[in-house]
Coordinates of C-alpha atoms and ligand atoms in Angstrom, one line a residue:
M442 CA 48.1 92.1 108.1
C443 CA 50.6 89.3 107.6
G444 CA 49.3 85.9 106.8
I445 CA 50.8 82.4 107.5
I446 CA 50.0 78.9 106.0
G447 CA 51.8 75.7 106.5
Y448 CA 51.0 72.3 104.8
I449 CA 52.0 68.7 105.2
G450 CA 50.2 65.9 103.5
D451 CA 50.1 64.3 100.0
K452 CA 48.8 67.1 97.8
P453 CA 51.2 69.4 96.0
A454 CA 52.3 71.9 98.7
N455 CA 53.0 74.8 96.3
Q456 CA 49.4 74.7 95.2
V457 CA 47.7 74.3 98.6
I458 CA 49.9 77.0 100.1
F459 CA 49.3 79.4 97.1
E460 CA 45.6 79.0 97.3
G461 CA 45.6 79.5 101.1
L462 CA 47.6 82.7 100.6
M463 CA 45.1 83.9 98.1
R464 CA 42.4 83.5 100.7
L465 CA 44.5 85.6 103.1
E466 CA 44.8 88.3 100.6
Y467 CA 41.9 90.4 102.0
R468 CA 44.2 91.0 105.1
G469 CA 46.4 93.3 103.1
Y470 CA 50.1 92.6 102.2
D471 CA 52.9 93.9 100.1
S472 CA 55.0 90.7 99.4
A473 CA 54.6 87.0 99.7
G474 CA 56.7 83.9 99.7
I475 CA 56.6 80.1 99.7
A476 CA 59.1 77.4 100.8
V477 CA 58.7 73.9 100.2
L478 CA 60.9 70.8 101.1
D479 CA 61.6 68.9 97.8
Q480 CA 63.7 65.8 98.0
G481 CA 65.7 66.9 101.0
K482 CA 66.3 70.5 99.6
I483 CA 64.4 73.6 100.5
V484 CA 63.1 75.5 97.4
L485 CA 62.2 79.1 98.0
A486 CA 60.1 81.6 96.0
K487 CA 59.5 85.1 97.1
D488 CA 58.3 88.3 95.4
V489 CA 56.9 91.8 96.1
G490 CA 53.6 92.9 95.1
K491 CA 50.5 90.9 94.4
L492 CA 50.3 87.2 94.5
R493 CA 50.1 86.8 90.8
N494 CA 53.8 87.8 90.6
L495 CA 54.5 84.9 92.9
R496 CA 52.4 82.5 90.8
E497 CA 54.4 83.4 87.8
L498 CA 57.6 82.7 89.7
L499 CA 56.2 79.4 90.9
L500 CA 55.1 78.2 87.5
T501 CA 58.4 79.2 85.7
N502 CA 61.1 78.8 88.1
F503 CA 60.0 76.7 90.9
P504 CA 57.7 73.8 89.9
S505 CA 57.8 71.3 92.7
I506 CA 56.1 68.0 93.6
S507 CA 56.8 68.5 97.3
S508 CA 54.0 68.0 99.8
Q509 CA 55.3 69.9 102.7
G510 CA 55.8 73.6 103.0
I511 CA 55.1 77.0 104.4
G512 CA 54.0 80.3 103.0
H513 CA 53.5 83.9 104.0
T514 CA 52.0 87.2 103.0
R515 CA 53.9 90.1 104.5
W516 CA 52.8 93.6 105.5
A517 CA 55.9 95.6 106.1
T518 CA 56.8 96.7 109.6
H519 CA 60.5 96.5 109.8
G520 CA 62.1 96.9 106.5
R521 CA 60.5 98.1 103.3
P522 CA 58.6 95.8 101.1
S523 CA 61.2 93.9 99.0
T524 CA 62.0 90.4 98.0
F525 CA 64.7 90.1 100.5
N526 CA 62.4 91.1 103.3
A527 CA 59.6 88.9 102.3
H528 CA 59.1 85.8 104.3
P529 CA 59.9 82.9 104.7
H530 CA 63.4 83.7 106.1
G531 CA 66.2 81.1 106.2
D532 CA 69.3 80.7 108.4
C533 CA 72.9 81.0 107.1
M534 CA 72.8 77.7 105.0
A535 CA 69.0 77.7 104.2
T536 CA 68.7 74.6 106.2
L537 CA 65.5 75.9 107.7
M538 CA 62.8 78.4 106.9
V539 CA 60.6 80.4 109.1
A540 CA 57.4 82.4 108.5
H541 CA 56.5 84.9 111.2
N542 CA 53.6 87.2 112.1
G543 CA 54.2 89.8 115.0
I544 CA 57.1 91.9 115.9
I545 CA 60.3 90.7 117.7
E546 CA 60.9 93.6 119.9
N547 CA 64.5 92.7 121.0
Y548 CA 65.6 91.8 117.5
M549 CA 68.4 94.3 117.3
K550 CA 70.1 93.0 120.3
L551 CA 69.7 89.4 119.1
K552 CA 70.8 90.3 115.7
H553 CA 74.0 92.0 116.9
S554 CA 74.9 89.0 119.1
L555 CA 74.2 86.5 116.3
Q556 CA 76.2 88.7 113.8
S557 CA 79.1 88.6 116.2
A558 CA 78.9 84.9 116.3
G559 CA 79.2 84.8 112.5
H560 CA 75.7 84.7 111.2
I561 CA 75.0 86.4 107.9
F562 CA 71.6 88.2 107.7
K563 CA 70.0 88.9 104.2
S564 CA 67.1 91.1 105.2
E565 CA 66.2 94.1 107.3
T566 CA 63.4 92.4 109.2
D567 CA 63.1 91.5 112.8
S568 CA 61.8 88.1 111.7
E569 CA 65.2 86.9 110.3
V570 CA 66.6 86.7 113.7
L571 CA 64.3 83.9 114.6
A572 CA 65.8 81.7 111.8
H573 CA 69.3 82.4 112.9
L574 CA 68.5 81.9 116.6
I575 CA 66.9 78.5 115.9
E576 CA 70.0 77.6 113.7
S577 CA 72.2 78.6 116.7
H578 CA 70.4 76.2 119.1
Y579 CA 69.9 73.3 116.5
K580 CA 71.5 69.9 117.5
G581 CA 69.2 67.5 115.5
N582 CA 66.0 68.2 117.3
I583 CA 64.0 70.9 115.7
E584 CA 61.4 71.4 118.3
D585 CA 63.9 71.7 121.0
A586 CA 65.8 74.3 119.0
V587 CA 62.6 76.2 118.3
L588 CA 61.7 76.4 122.0
K589 CA 65.2 77.5 123.1
A590 CA 65.1 80.2 120.4
L591 CA 61.7 81.5 121.6
A592 CA 62.9 81.6 125.2
Q593 CA 65.3 84.4 124.0
V594 CA 62.6 86.3 122.2
E595 CA 60.6 89.3 123.4
G596 CA 57.5 90.5 121.6
A597 CA 54.6 88.9 119.8
Y598 CA 54.8 86.0 117.2
A599 CA 53.0 83.2 115.4
I600 CA 55.6 81.3 113.7
V601 CA 56.0 78.1 111.4
V602 CA 59.2 76.3 110.8
L603 CA 60.2 74.0 108.1
H604 CA 63.6 72.2 108.4
R605 CA 65.6 70.3 105.7
D606 CA 66.3 67.3 107.9
H607 CA 62.7 66.8 109.1
S608 CA 60.6 65.9 106.2
D609 CA 57.8 64.5 108.6
R610 CA 57.0 67.6 110.4
L611 CA 56.4 71.3 110.7
V612 CA 56.8 73.1 114.0
C613 CA 54.8 76.1 115.0
A614 CA 54.2 78.4 118.1
R615 CA 52.4 81.6 119.1
K616 CA 52.6 84.3 121.6
E617 CA 49.9 86.9 121.2
S618 CA 49.6 86.6 117.3
P619 CA 46.8 84.1 116.4
L620 CA 47.6 80.7 114.9
I621 CA 45.5 77.6 114.2
V622 CA 46.0 74.1 113.2
G623 CA 43.6 72.6 110.7
L624 CA 43.1 68.7 110.9
G625 CA 42.6 66.6 107.8
K626 CA 42.8 63.0 106.7
G627 CA 46.5 62.2 106.1
E628 CA 47.2 65.9 105.9
N629 CA 47.2 68.8 108.4
F630 CA 47.5 72.6 108.1
I631 CA 48.7 75.6 110.0
A632 CA 47.3 79.0 109.5
S633 CA 47.0 82.5 111.0
D634 CA 43.4 82.6 109.8
V635 CA 40.7 79.9 109.4
T636 CA 39.8 81.4 106.0
A637 CA 43.1 80.1 104.6
I638 CA 42.2 76.5 105.0
M639 CA 38.5 76.4 105.0
Q640 CA 38.3 74.7 101.6
H641 CA 40.2 71.7 103.0
T642 CA 38.9 71.2 106.5
R643 CA 36.7 72.8 109.1
R644 CA 38.1 70.9 112.0
V645 CA 40.6 73.3 113.7
V646 CA 42.5 73.6 117.0
F647 CA 43.2 77.1 118.2
I648 CA 46.7 77.3 119.5
E649 CA 46.6 79.0 122.8
N650 CA 49.0 81.8 123.8
L651 CA 52.5 80.6 124.6
E652 CA 52.0 77.1 123.1
C653 CA 53.6 75.2 120.2
A654 CA 52.6 72.3 118.1
I655 CA 54.4 69.6 116.1
V656 CA 52.4 69.0 113.0
K657 CA 52.9 65.7 111.1
R658 CA 50.7 64.2 108.3
D659 CA 48.8 62.0 110.5
R660 CA 49.0 63.6 113.9
V661 CA 49.5 66.9 115.8
D662 CA 51.2 67.2 119.2
F663 CA 50.7 70.3 121.4
F664 CA 53.0 71.6 124.0
D665 CA 53.6 74.6 126.2
L666 CA 56.7 76.6 125.6
A667 CA 58.6 74.7 128.4
G668 CA 58.0 71.5 126.3
K669 CA 55.2 70.0 128.6
P670 CA 52.7 68.0 126.4
L671 CA 49.2 69.5 126.4
E672 CA 45.7 68.0 125.5
R673 CA 43.8 70.2 123.0
K674 CA 40.4 69.9 121.7
S675 CA 39.4 70.6 118.2
S676 CA 36.3 72.9 117.2
L677 CA 34.3 72.6 114.0
I678 CA 34.0 75.8 112.1
D679 CA 30.4 76.4 110.9
W680 CA 30.8 79.5 108.7
N681 CA 29.5 79.5 105.2
P682 CA 32.3 79.6 102.7
I683 CA 30.0 81.1 100.2
A684 CA 29.9 84.3 102.4
A685 CA 33.6 84.7 101.7
E686 CA 33.0 85.1 97.9
K687 CA 32.0 88.2 96.0
G688 CA 28.6 86.9 94.9
G689 CA 28.3 88.9 91.7
F690 CA 29.3 92.3 93.2
S691 CA 32.5 93.9 91.8
H692 CA 34.0 94.3 95.2
F693 CA 33.7 92.8 98.6
M694 CA 33.1 96.2 100.0
L695 CA 30.0 96.8 97.8
K696 CA 28.7 93.3 98.6
E697 CA 29.1 93.9 102.2
I698 CA 27.3 97.3 102.1
Y699 CA 24.4 95.4 100.4
E700 CA 24.5 92.6 103.1
Q701 CA 23.7 95.2 105.8
P702 CA 19.9 94.7 106.0
Q703 CA 20.4 91.0 106.6
V704 CA 23.3 91.7 109.1
I705 CA 20.9 93.7 111.1
R706 CA 18.4 91.0 111.1
N707 CA 21.1 88.6 112.2
T708 CA 22.3 90.8 114.9
I709 CA 18.9 91.2 116.5
G710 CA 17.5 87.8 115.5
G711 CA 16.3 85.8 118.4
R712 CA 17.5 88.4 120.9
T713 CA 14.3 90.5 121.2
Q714 CA 10.7 89.9 122.2
E715 CA 8.6 92.7 120.9
E716 CA 5.4 92.0 122.8
D717 CA 6.9 92.4 126.2
G718 CA 10.1 94.2 125.4
K719 CA 12.5 91.4 126.4
I720 CA 16.2 91.4 125.2
F721 CA 18.3 88.3 125.4
L722 CA 22.0 88.6 125.3
T723 CA 22.9 85.2 126.5
E724 CA 26.7 85.4 126.5
L725 CA 26.8 88.7 128.3
G726 CA 28.4 87.2 131.3
L727 CA 27.3 90.0 133.6
T728 CA 25.1 89.3 136.7
G729 CA 22.4 91.8 138.0
P730 CA 24.9 92.8 140.9
D731 CA 27.7 93.5 138.2
I732 CA 25.2 95.7 136.3
F733 CA 24.1 97.6 139.3
R734 CA 27.7 98.0 140.7
T735 CA 28.8 99.6 137.4
Q736 CA 29.5 103.2 138.0
R737 CA 31.4 103.9 134.8
I738 CA 31.7 102.4 131.4
V739 CA 35.0 102.6 129.5
M740 CA 34.9 101.8 125.8
V741 CA 38.1 100.7 124.0
A742 CA 38.6 100.1 120.3
C743 CA 40.5 101.1 117.1
G744 CA 39.4 102.7 113.9
T745 CA 35.9 102.1 112.8
A746 CA 35.2 100.0 115.8
Y747 CA 36.2 103.2 117.9
Y748 CA 33.6 105.3 116.0
A749 CA 31.1 102.6 116.8
A750 CA 32.0 102.9 120.5
C751 CA 31.5 106.7 120.2
V752 CA 27.9 106.0 119.1
G753 CA 27.6 103.6 122.1
K754 CA 28.6 106.5 124.4
Y755 CA 25.6 108.5 123.3
L756 CA 23.4 105.6 123.3
I757 CA 24.2 104.4 126.9
E758 CA 24.6 107.8 128.5
Q759 CA 21.1 108.6 127.2
L760 CA 19.3 105.5 127.8
V761 CA 21.1 104.1 130.8
R762 CA 22.5 107.2 132.4
I763 CA 25.9 105.7 133.2
P764 CA 28.8 107.9 132.3
V765 CA 30.7 106.4 129.4
E766 CA 34.2 107.3 128.1
C767 CA 35.6 106.2 124.8
D768 CA 39.3 105.5 124.4
L769 CA 41.4 104.5 121.6
A770 CA 42.9 101.2 122.7
S771 CA 46.3 102.4 121.6
E772 CA 46.2 105.2 124.1
F773 CA 44.4 103.4 126.8
R774 CA 47.0 100.6 127.1
Y775 CA 49.8 103.2 127.9
R776 CA 48.1 105.9 130.0
Q777 CA 47.6 104.1 133.3
P778 CA 43.8 104.1 132.9
V779 CA 41.7 104.7 135.9
V780 CA 39.4 101.6 136.0
D781 CA 38.5 99.3 138.9
R782 CA 35.9 96.6 139.8
N783 CA 33.2 99.2 139.4
T784 CA 34.2 99.9 135.9
L785 CA 32.8 98.0 132.9
V786 CA 35.3 98.0 130.1
V787 CA 33.7 97.3 126.8
A788 CA 36.0 96.3 123.9
I789 CA 34.7 96.5 120.4
S790 CA 36.4 94.7 117.6
Q791 CA 35.4 93.1 114.3
S792 CA 38.4 90.7 114.1
G793 CA 38.9 90.1 117.7
E794 CA 42.6 90.1 116.9
T795 CA 43.6 93.9 117.0
A796 CA 46.7 94.0 119.1
D797 CA 46.0 97.3 120.8
T798 CA 42.5 96.3 121.7
L799 CA 43.7 92.9 123.2
A800 CA 46.4 94.9 125.1
A801 CA 43.8 97.4 126.4
V802 CA 41.6 94.4 127.6
R803 CA 44.6 92.9 129.4
E804 CA 45.3 96.2 131.0
A805 CA 41.7 96.6 132.1
K806 CA 41.6 93.1 133.6
L807 CA 44.8 93.7 135.5
R808 CA 43.2 96.7 137.2
G809 CA 40.1 94.6 138.2
A810 CA 37.5 95.7 135.8
K811 CA 35.0 93.4 134.1
V812 CA 35.4 93.2 130.4
L813 CA 32.7 92.8 127.9
G814 CA 33.7 92.1 124.2
I815 CA 31.3 93.3 121.4
V816 CA 32.9 91.1 118.7
N817 CA 32.3 89.7 115.1
A818 CA 34.9 86.9 114.7
K819 CA 33.9 83.8 116.6
E820 CA 36.7 82.1 118.5
S821 CA 39.0 85.0 118.0
T822 CA 41.5 85.9 120.8
L823 CA 39.4 88.6 122.1
T824 CA 36.4 86.2 122.6
R825 CA 38.6 84.0 124.8
E826 CA 39.9 86.9 127.1
V827 CA 36.8 88.8 128.0
D828 CA 34.2 88.1 130.8
G829 CA 31.2 88.3 128.6
L830 CA 30.4 88.7 124.9
V831 CA 27.9 90.3 122.6
Y832 CA 28.5 88.7 119.3
I833 CA 27.5 91.1 116.4
H834 CA 26.8 88.3 113.8
A835 CA 28.1 90.2 110.8
G836 CA 29.7 87.2 109.1
P837 CA 33.1 87.3 107.6
E838 CA 34.1 90.8 106.5
I839 CA 36.6 90.7 103.8
G840 CA 36.8 94.4 102.5
V841 CA 39.5 96.1 104.4
A842 CA 37.3 99.1 104.9
S843 CA 34.7 97.9 107.5
T844 CA 31.1 98.5 106.7
K845 CA 28.6 95.8 107.8
A846 CA 30.6 95.2 111.0
Y847 CA 30.1 98.8 111.9
I848 CA 26.4 98.7 111.3
A849 CA 26.3 95.4 113.3
M850 CA 28.3 97.0 116.3
L851 CA 25.8 99.9 116.4
T852 CA 22.9 97.5 116.3
A853 CA 24.3 95.4 119.1
Q854 CA 24.9 98.5 121.2
V855 CA 21.4 99.5 120.9
L856 CA 20.3 96.0 122.3
L857 CA 23.0 96.3 125.1
A858 CA 21.7 99.8 126.0
L859 CA 18.1 98.7 126.0
L860 CA 19.0 95.7 128.2
L861 CA 21.0 97.7 130.7
G862 CA 18.5 100.4 130.8
K863 CA 15.7 97.9 131.4
I864 CA 17.8 96.3 134.3
R865 CA 18.7 99.7 135.9
G866 CA 15.1 100.9 135.5
T867 CA 16.1 103.9 133.4
L868 CA 13.7 102.9 130.5
K869 CA 10.0 102.6 130.2
P870 CA 8.8 99.3 128.9
E871 CA 6.9 101.1 126.1
F872 CA 10.0 102.7 124.9
V873 CA 11.9 99.4 124.8
Q874 CA 9.0 97.8 122.8
E875 CA 8.9 100.7 120.4
T876 CA 12.6 100.7 119.8
I877 CA 12.6 96.9 119.2
R878 CA 9.8 97.5 116.6
E879 CA 11.9 100.2 115.0
L880 CA 15.0 98.1 115.0
K881 CA 13.1 95.4 113.1
I882 CA 12.0 97.8 110.4
L883 CA 15.5 99.1 110.0
P884 CA 16.6 96.5 107.4
Q885 CA 13.8 97.7 105.2
R886 CA 14.7 101.2 105.5
I887 CA 18.3 100.4 104.5
E888 CA 16.9 98.3 101.5
Q889 CA 15.0 101.3 100.4
L890 CA 18.2 103.4 100.6
L891 CA 20.2 100.8 98.6
S892 CA 17.4 100.5 96.0
N893 CA 18.6 103.6 94.3
T894 CA 22.3 104.5 94.7
A895 CA 22.4 106.5 91.3
P896 CA 22.3 109.9 92.9
I897 CA 25.1 109.0 95.3
R898 CA 27.2 107.6 92.4
A899 CA 26.5 111.0 90.5
L900 CA 27.7 113.0 93.5
A901 CA 30.8 110.9 93.7
E902 CA 31.4 111.5 90.0
K903 CA 31.0 115.2 90.8
F904 CA 33.5 115.3 93.7
K905 CA 35.9 112.4 92.8
D906 CA 38.8 114.8 92.2
A907 CA 38.4 116.9 95.4
R908 CA 41.6 117.0 97.4
H909 CA 40.1 117.4 100.8
F910 CA 36.7 116.9 102.4
L911 CA 35.2 118.2 105.5
F912 CA 32.6 116.1 107.4
L913 CA 30.4 117.6 110.0
G914 CA 27.9 116.1 112.5
R915 CA 26.5 116.8 115.8
G916 CA 25.5 114.7 118.8
I917 CA 25.0 110.9 118.0
N918 CA 25.9 111.5 114.4
F919 CA 29.3 113.3 115.2
P920 CA 30.8 109.7 115.2
T921 CA 28.9 109.1 111.9
A922 CA 30.8 112.1 110.4
M923 CA 34.1 110.6 111.7
E924 CA 33.4 107.2 110.3
G925 CA 32.3 108.8 106.8
A926 CA 35.7 110.7 106.8
L927 CA 37.6 107.5 107.6
K928 CA 35.8 105.6 104.9
L929 CA 36.7 108.2 102.4
K930 CA 40.3 108.6 103.2
E931 CA 41.2 104.9 103.6
I932 CA 39.9 103.8 100.2
S933 CA 39.9 106.9 97.9
Y934 CA 43.1 108.5 99.5
I935 CA 41.3 111.9 99.7
H936 CA 42.2 113.8 102.9
A937 CA 39.0 113.9 104.9
E938 CA 38.5 115.4 108.3
A939 CA 35.6 115.2 110.7
Y940 CA 34.5 117.9 113.1
A941 CA 31.6 118.3 115.4
A942 CA 29.6 120.9 113.5
G943 CA 29.5 123.4 116.5
E944 CA 33.3 123.3 116.8
M945 CA 33.7 124.6 113.2
K946 CA 33.7 128.2 114.1
H947 CA 36.5 127.6 116.5
G948 CA 39.1 127.0 113.7
P949 CA 38.3 124.7 110.8
I950 CA 36.0 127.5 109.4
A951 CA 39.2 129.1 108.2
L952 CA 39.8 126.3 105.6
I953 CA 36.3 126.8 104.0
D954 CA 36.4 128.0 100.4
K955 CA 35.0 126.8 97.1
D956 CA 37.5 124.0 96.9
L957 CA 36.5 122.3 100.2
P958 CA 33.4 120.3 99.9
V959 CA 31.5 119.7 103.1
M960 CA 29.4 116.5 104.0
A961 CA 27.1 117.5 106.8
I962 CA 25.0 114.8 108.5
A963 CA 21.8 116.5 109.4
T964 CA 19.8 113.5 110.5
N965 CA 19.3 114.1 114.2
Q966 CA 16.1 115.9 114.8
S967 CA 17.1 117.2 118.2
V968 CA 19.9 119.4 116.8
Y969 CA 18.7 119.8 113.2
D970 CA 18.2 123.6 113.3
K971 CA 21.6 123.9 114.8
L972 CA 23.2 121.9 112.0
V973 CA 21.4 124.0 109.4
S974 CA 23.0 127.0 110.9
N975 CA 26.3 125.4 110.5
I976 CA 25.5 124.7 107.0
K977 CA 24.7 128.4 106.3
E978 CA 28.1 129.3 108.0
V979 CA 29.8 127.2 105.3
Q980 CA 27.8 128.6 102.4
A981 CA 28.3 132.1 103.5
R982 CA 32.1 131.4 102.7
S983 CA 31.4 129.9 99.3
G984 CA 31.6 126.2 100.5
T985 CA 29.7 123.5 98.8
V986 CA 27.5 121.4 101.1
I987 CA 26.3 117.9 100.6
A988 CA 23.7 117.3 103.5
V989 CA 22.5 113.8 104.6
A990 CA 19.2 114.4 105.9
C991 CA 15.9 112.6 106.9
E992 CA 13.2 112.5 104.1
S993 CA 10.8 114.6 106.2
N994 CA 13.1 117.6 106.5
C995 CA 12.1 119.1 103.0
D996 CA 13.5 122.4 103.8
I997 CA 17.0 121.2 103.6
K998 CA 16.8 121.4 99.9
N999 CA 16.7 125.2 100.2
V1000 CA 19.8 125.2 102.3
A1001 CA 22.3 122.6 101.0
D1002 CA 23.8 122.4 97.6
Y1003 CA 23.0 118.6 97.4
V1004 CA 20.9 116.4 99.6
I1005 CA 21.0 112.7 100.3
A1006 CA 17.8 111.7 101.9
I1007 CA 17.5 108.8 104.2
P1008 CA 14.2 107.3 105.5
D1009 CA 13.0 108.8 108.7
C1010 CA 13.6 106.8 112.0
P1011 CA 14.0 107.5 115.6
E1012 CA 17.0 109.7 116.4
I1013 CA 19.0 107.0 118.4
L1014 CA 18.8 104.8 115.3
T1015 CA 19.9 107.4 112.7
P1016 CA 23.6 106.5 113.0
I1017 CA 22.7 103.2 111.5
L1018 CA 21.1 104.7 108.5
S1019 CA 23.1 107.9 108.1
V1020 CA 26.4 106.0 107.5
V1021 CA 25.2 104.0 104.5
P1022 CA 25.2 106.9 101.9
L1023 CA 28.7 107.7 103.4
Q1024 CA 29.9 104.1 102.7
L1025 CA 28.5 104.3 99.3
F1026 CA 30.0 107.8 98.5
A1027 CA 33.5 106.7 99.5
Y1028 CA 33.0 103.3 97.6
F1029 CA 31.9 105.1 94.4
V1030 CA 34.7 107.8 94.7
A1031 CA 37.5 105.1 95.1
D1032 CA 35.9 103.0 92.2
L1033 CA 35.8 106.0 89.9
R1034 CA 39.4 106.9 90.8
G1035 CA 40.3 103.3 89.8
L1036 CA 41.6 102.2 93.3
D1037 CA 41.9 98.9 94.8
V1038 CA 38.8 99.3 96.9
D1039 CA 39.0 96.1 98.8
Q1040 CA 42.8 96.3 99.5
P1041 CA 43.8 99.8 99.9
R1042 CA 47.5 100.8 100.0
N1043 CA 49.3 100.4 103.3
L1044 CA 46.3 98.9 105.1
A1045 CA 45.5 95.6 106.6
K1046 CA 42.3 93.9 107.5
S1047 CA 43.4 92.7 110.9
V1048 CA 46.0 94.9 112.7
T1049 CA 47.7 92.2 114.8
V1050 CA 50.8 94.4 115.5
E1051 CA 51.1 97.5 117.6
Ligands
LIG2262 O1 39.1 94.3 113.8 P1 38.9 95.6 114.6 O2 37.5 96.0 114.5 O3 39.4 95.6 116.0 O4 39.8 96.7 113.6 C1 39.8 98.0 114.1 C2 40.4 98.8 113.0 O5 41.6 98.3 112.6 C3 39.5 98.8 111.8 O6 38.1 99.3 112.1 C4 40.0 99.7 110.6 O7 40.0 101.1 111.1 C5 39.3 99.5 109.3 N1 40.2 99.6 108.2 C6 38.2 100.6 109.2 O8 37.6 100.5 107.9

């Protein structure tokens, strides 16, 4: 999704900002722009497409020695991707420039009244109203004008403002969309994401909701949106920047798939004690009474995180015997959900910045529920809004298609279910010990799977031109089918649909013919025979079946057309293994089709707008 960076210091701003934007590329974008203040004049460069286009433009037309400026990568919401719609946006006389993430919901009303007052708009965006609004309030004090403008705005924003008459400062503010200030020596940064500035500084201040900052070369002042000064503490970011590089793999997605064994070790590391079956989730934030009081769990999430939640439902219902509902966060937030103080709402998110998930959390809290976050990104907005946390420790995930975070979400939920089951007395100690033992072996099992990916690549070669795909699964691996279908469609652009295998005969079976390959996840022992029957139903109608099955199920070879074998493991852990061949299949298909695996079209890594 859109990315922002601002810089003020003594380095060439064009360069610092451009490099920062490159580090934000993984979020997905369709156009980009940079504005710098060069000897009292604003110099602006914007272009559609990849950042290399902008680089050409900067090198040829806009060389600058400025040391103050702002930049933006845009992911279109209001107005198509175009140079005019790219940020930064200026006012009528280009005296100021604004880069904005989020959506200004009342922009049409504001735009009409600004146009009636004579303002000339150049873009179709909601964001441009900010520049003209600030212009309309400007009487020599830029922060004052920004605050007055923001008071008229409804919606979500993270903004950074550069003004021609203020060569000593940038002004920034946020409501809902994330924004940070990076602190350097004689230089300071503003960014929507720590990754953008990590090579310059690791000391950052997270701007809180409804706050703004005046960022100068040697100081930063924080205020609320009424202009009241605030004290803000900085944090030190301790992530390893090497984790954000490709490390020899052709794509981040592939690297992240190969990181999965280590990710599982990190997710369970220091949290289990095999000898006595102890589980430690130290940031859980739930007391014994909270856990006993819980009559219902509602899980909210989007996309891949939602499918992880669906696996969580099977895990928790089976192991803890508490009813669990899974809800898409975008639905939950608007349907007047029935939750109360006896409901535990669990929000799952890799980024911790997904707008719908955050809104669902706020809705749940308003209704009195306790909210637990299962989150990857440290210090993200979600982590600051929930009552308790289970970090998944997957490290930075750069590929837009989520892989390692999914596996880590599943692993974290196994730990959560074991802990809740222990506390509520639904699990025998031996079961907990045995499951911990199995969890610890899981990374080796994935390594075994990853040591020979050639057969999966060969299948991808065979099916890369398919126009549609059907994914079938049952029970705890029905969500695996949904996640496999999502992976295939988002990076290979092949239409893929997932069904609970038992539901096929109620409709989708009508689609089956020789041109509709079917991927069947046949890894759950408890419904294996049922799944085999479903495979036979497909074959009786000339369908081609690829089955993902456990090694010990030798007879599957006599049933399916192709088999991908995964190592045996207890059924509750099979979703963690079964998804790996599906990730690889989607990856190879997309790569063989010559597509941009890490940044698929129209998608963004972090969906910070509704
Ligand atoms: O950061 P989150 O986990 O909240 O993101 C949720 C979805 O946007 C995300 O999983 C999306 O579906 C991915 N592109 C899936 O690969």
